[in-house]
Amino acid sequence: MRKNKRHGEGRFCRKRKDKKSLLHYLWAEIWIEYKACLYSYCMIVYYCIYLLCQKKDMASILVLAEMVLCAYVMGYIQVYLLKNFDESDHFGCHEAFSMLLCSFSYTVVSLMMDWFGRGVAATGGFFLFMLFSFGCVYLVNKIRRAYDTQNLNRMLDEFKKGEKAYDKCN
């Protein structure tokens, strides 16, 4: 037996669901862009320091492109497979394992692509640098969330008190 539906009701629900999934996708893509920019910048800084220590003043564009591409791939892995671990509220076993896994993965790629001449010291330093970078990003994200929470609570208190409209830039 067929249910009676008002004309267009199913279409409205489907549009709302489509909009929600589109927003979720866009939000994930924004985080991937953020991570790719941040971690590719970290890799490029280390690479440039490595080159300066080797008394070289020219960087390979191919290596830089490989670093950026690697950061994008790892961004997708971090967001979709590792549950966006550097955005976590607490630091536990999953976050520590994910940091080690990502740092190790970047190091393996650096060896495969010969970014640091397969030198043990430079590659080991890169692993530690990436581990340090992940730790710093985790702490910065935690501080940012605490600030956002404090700001939202202040705005909510102002709203409850009926005070004048508040400016987003405050």
mmCIF file of C-alpha atoms in Angstrom:
data_model
loop_
_atom_site.group_PDB
_atom_site.id
_atom_site.type_symbol
_atom_site.label_atom_id
_atom_site.label_comp_id
_atom_site.label_asym_id
_atom_site.label_seq_id
_atom_site.Cartn_x
_atom_site.Cartn_y
_atom_site.Cartn_z
ATOM 1 C CA MET A 1 0.000 0.000 0.000
ATOM 2 C CA ARG A 2 1.294 3.415 -0.926
ATOM 3 C CA LYS A 3 1.631 6.235 1.612
ATOM 4 C CA ASN A 4 0.250 9.605 0.721
ATOM 5 C CA LYS A 5 2.943 12.251 0.664
ATOM 6 C CA ARG A 6 2.565 15.890 0.055
ATOM 7 C CA HIS A 7 4.029 16.920 -3.240
ATOM 8 C CA GLY A 8 7.745 17.688 -2.894
ATOM 9 C CA GLU A 9 8.133 16.587 0.753
ATOM 10 C CA GLY A 10 10.656 13.855 -0.056
ATOM 11 C CA ARG A 11 12.572 16.219 -2.274
ATOM 12 C CA PHE A 12 12.917 18.753 0.592
ATOM 13 C CA CYS A 13 14.357 16.121 2.947
ATOM 14 C CA ARG A 14 16.733 14.884 0.278
ATOM 15 C CA LYS A 15 17.958 18.453 -0.400
ATOM 16 C CA ARG A 16 18.557 19.027 3.306
ATOM 17 C CA LYS A 17 20.494 15.753 3.550
ATOM 18 C CA ASP A 18 22.482 16.595 0.420
ATOM 19 C CA LYS A 19 23.315 20.027 1.837
ATOM 20 C CA LYS A 20 24.443 18.482 5.126
ATOM 21 C CA SER A 21 26.701 15.954 3.373
ATOM 22 C CA LEU A 22 28.096 18.686 1.114
ATOM 23 C CA LEU A 23 28.922 20.837 4.151
ATOM 24 C CA HIS A 24 30.581 17.849 5.852
ATOM 25 C CA TYR A 25 32.650 17.211 2.710
ATOM 26 C CA LEU A 26 33.660 20.884 2.432
ATOM 27 C CA TRP A 27 34.583 21.002 6.123
ATOM 28 C CA ALA A 28 36.821 17.946 5.687
ATOM 29 C CA GLU A 29 38.418 19.477 2.591
ATOM 30 C CA ILE A 30 39.173 22.690 4.494
ATOM 31 C CA TRP A 31 40.937 20.689 7.219
ATOM 32 C CA ILE A 32 42.895 18.750 4.604
ATOM 33 C CA GLU A 33 44.016 22.029 3.000
ATOM 34 C CA TYR A 34 45.001 23.366 6.432
ATOM 35 C CA LYS A 35 47.020 20.255 7.259
ATOM 36 C CA ALA A 36 48.635 20.062 3.823
ATOM 37 C CA CYS A 37 49.773 23.687 3.987
ATOM 38 C CA LEU A 38 51.009 23.380 7.544
ATOM 39 C CA TYR A 39 52.919 20.118 7.208
ATOM 40 C CA SER A 40 54.305 20.847 3.747
ATOM 41 C CA TYR A 41 55.633 24.115 5.155
ATOM 42 C CA CYS A 42 57.279 22.178 8.016
ATOM 43 C CA MET A 43 58.896 19.768 5.549
ATOM 44 C CA ILE A 44 60.080 22.603 3.313
ATOM 45 C CA VAL A 45 61.624 24.443 6.281
ATOM 46 C CA TYR A 46 63.518 21.303 7.309
ATOM 47 C CA TYR A 47 64.596 20.688 3.707
ATOM 48 C CA CYS A 48 65.891 24.248 3.371
ATOM 49 C CA ILE A 49 67.796 23.990 6.659
ATOM 50 C CA TYR A 50 69.263 20.700 5.415
ATOM 51 C CA LEU A 51 70.367 22.358 2.173
ATOM 52 C CA LEU A 52 71.900 25.304 4.020
ATOM 53 C CA CYS A 53 73.871 22.895 6.221
ATOM 54 C CA GLN A 54 75.121 21.280 3.001
ATOM 55 C CA LYS A 55 76.208 24.766 1.820
ATOM 56 C CA LYS A 56 73.677 24.673 -1.037
ATOM 57 C CA ASP A 57 71.570 27.669 -1.862
ATOM 58 C CA MET A 58 69.222 26.105 -4.423
ATOM 59 C CA ALA A 59 66.269 23.831 -3.693
ATOM 60 C CA SER A 60 64.884 21.316 -6.149
ATOM 61 C CA ILE A 61 61.410 22.247 -7.348
ATOM 62 C CA LEU A 62 60.696 18.551 -7.876
ATOM 63 C CA VAL A 63 61.471 17.780 -4.211
ATOM 64 C CA LEU A 64 59.291 20.696 -3.073
ATOM 65 C CA ALA A 65 56.409 19.444 -5.237
ATOM 66 C CA GLU A 66 56.849 15.916 -3.845
ATOM 67 C CA MET A 67 56.662 17.315 -0.305
ATOM 68 C CA VAL A 68 53.450 19.209 -1.020
ATOM 69 C CA LEU A 69 51.868 16.176 -2.707
ATOM 70 C CA CYS A 70 52.935 13.963 0.193
ATOM 71 C CA ALA A 71 51.377 16.413 2.666
ATOM 72 C CA TYR A 72 48.069 16.330 0.758
ATOM 73 C CA VAL A 73 47.980 12.524 0.751
ATOM 74 C CA MET A 74 48.785 12.445 4.468
ATOM 75 C CA GLY A 75 46.098 15.070 5.079
ATOM 76 C CA TYR A 76 43.492 12.756 3.566
ATOM 77 C CA ILE A 77 44.811 9.864 5.656
ATOM 78 C CA GLN A 78 44.737 11.975 8.821
ATOM 79 C CA VAL A 79 41.172 13.213 8.277
ATOM 80 C CA TYR A 80 39.513 10.067 6.926
ATOM 81 C CA LEU A 81 41.482 7.176 8.443
ATOM 82 C CA LEU A 82 43.143 8.522 11.602
ATOM 83 C CA LYS A 83 40.109 10.462 12.883
ATOM 84 C CA ASN A 84 41.773 13.881 12.656
ATOM 85 C CA PHE A 85 43.972 12.996 15.638
ATOM 86 C CA ASP A 86 45.737 16.353 15.919
ATOM 87 C CA GLU A 87 42.347 17.954 16.626
ATOM 88 C CA SER A 88 41.612 15.602 19.528
ATOM 89 C CA ASP A 89 40.518 16.923 22.938
ATOM 90 C CA HIS A 90 42.891 14.660 24.847
ATOM 91 C CA PHE A 91 46.215 13.015 24.064
ATOM 92 C CA GLY A 92 45.979 9.256 24.371
ATOM 93 C CA CYS A 93 47.365 6.088 22.813
ATOM 94 C CA HIS A 94 45.530 6.624 19.516
ATOM 95 C CA GLU A 95 46.958 10.136 19.116
ATOM 96 C CA ALA A 96 50.494 9.054 20.048
ATOM 97 C CA PHE A 97 50.328 6.101 17.646
ATOM 98 C CA SER A 98 48.954 8.332 14.875
ATOM 99 C CA MET A 99 51.725 10.908 15.387
ATOM 100 C CA LEU A 100 54.378 8.191 15.241
ATOM 101 C CA LEU A 101 52.737 6.588 12.202
ATOM 102 C CA CYS A 102 52.531 9.866 10.262
ATOM 103 C CA SER A 103 56.078 10.886 11.171
ATOM 104 C CA PHE A 104 57.320 7.430 10.174
ATOM 105 C CA SER A 105 55.357 7.594 6.903
ATOM 106 C CA TYR A 106 56.837 10.973 6.023
ATOM 107 C CA THR A 107 60.288 9.593 6.818
ATOM 108 C CA VAL A 108 59.770 6.529 4.604
ATOM 109 C CA VAL A 109 58.657 8.763 1.743
ATOM 110 C CA SER A 110 61.729 10.957 2.289
ATOM 111 C CA LEU A 111 63.928 7.873 1.982
ATOM 112 C CA MET A 112 62.114 6.584 -1.105
ATOM 113 C CA MET A 113 62.279 9.990 -2.817
ATOM 114 C CA ASP A 114 65.859 10.648 -1.630
ATOM 115 C CA TRP A 115 65.084 14.084 -0.179
ATOM 116 C CA PHE A 116 68.055 14.055 2.210
ATOM 117 C CA GLY A 117 70.556 11.919 0.334
ATOM 118 C CA ARG A 118 69.570 8.892 2.434
ATOM 119 C CA GLY A 119 71.801 10.161 5.224
ATOM 120 C CA VAL A 120 70.964 8.590 8.580
ATOM 121 C CA ALA A 121 71.449 11.775 10.604
ATOM 122 C CA ALA A 122 69.370 13.980 8.282
ATOM 123 C CA THR A 123 66.607 11.387 7.958
ATOM 124 C CA GLY A 124 66.508 10.705 11.705
ATOM 125 C CA GLY A 125 66.428 14.446 12.316
ATOM 126 C CA PHE A 126 63.536 14.728 9.864
ATOM 127 C CA PHE A 127 61.589 12.061 11.770
ATOM 128 C CA LEU A 128 62.126 13.923 15.057
ATOM 129 C CA PHE A 129 61.309 17.262 13.438
ATOM 130 C CA MET A 130 58.009 15.936 12.055
ATOM 131 C CA LEU A 131 57.174 14.366 15.427
ATOM 132 C CA PHE A 132 57.877 17.732 17.067
ATOM 133 C CA SER A 133 55.739 19.464 14.407
ATOM 134 C CA PHE A 134 52.784 17.167 15.082
ATOM 135 C CA GLY A 135 53.127 17.834 18.808
ATOM 136 C CA CYS A 136 53.211 21.599 18.275
ATOM 137 C CA VAL A 137 50.184 21.511 15.985
ATOM 138 C CA TYR A 138 48.301 19.450 18.563
ATOM 139 C CA LEU A 139 49.096 22.005 21.294
ATOM 140 C CA VAL A 140 48.213 24.990 19.092
ATOM 141 C CA ASN A 141 44.888 23.379 18.155
ATOM 142 C CA LYS A 142 44.153 22.689 21.819
ATOM 143 C CA ILE A 143 44.891 26.322 22.763
ATOM 144 C CA ARG A 144 42.746 27.541 19.857
ATOM 145 C CA ARG A 145 39.817 25.378 20.972
ATOM 146 C CA ALA A 146 40.131 26.647 24.561
ATOM 147 C CA TYR A 147 40.100 30.248 23.323
ATOM 148 C CA ASP A 148 37.093 29.563 21.070
ATOM 149 C CA THR A 149 35.236 27.934 23.974
ATOM 150 C CA GLN A 150 35.973 30.873 26.259
ATOM 151 C CA ASN A 151 34.858 33.344 23.589
ATOM 152 C CA LEU A 152 31.641 31.426 22.877
ATOM 153 C CA ASN A 153 30.837 31.262 26.596
ATOM 154 C CA ARG A 154 31.365 35.011 26.895
ATOM 155 C CA MET A 155 29.099 35.643 23.912
ATOM 156 C CA LEU A 156 26.446 33.338 25.381
ATOM 157 C CA ASP A 157 26.579 35.175 28.721
ATOM 158 C CA GLU A 158 26.158 38.502 26.926
ATOM 159 C CA PHE A 159 23.218 37.119 24.974
ATOM 160 C CA LYS A 160 21.573 35.774 28.125
ATOM 161 C CA LYS A 161 21.963 39.140 29.843
ATOM 162 C CA GLY A 162 20.344 40.851 26.877
ATOM 163 C CA GLU A 163 23.291 43.139 26.295
ATOM 164 C CA LYS A 164 23.784 44.941 23.017
ATOM 165 C CA ALA A 165 24.778 43.005 19.931
ATOM 166 C CA TYR A 166 28.378 41.870 20.050
ATOM 167 C CA ASP A 167 30.932 42.191 17.317
ATOM 168 C CA LYS A 168 32.549 39.000 15.972
ATOM 169 C CA CYS A 169 35.924 40.755 15.901
ATOM 170 C CA ASN A 170 36.040 41.288 19.695
#
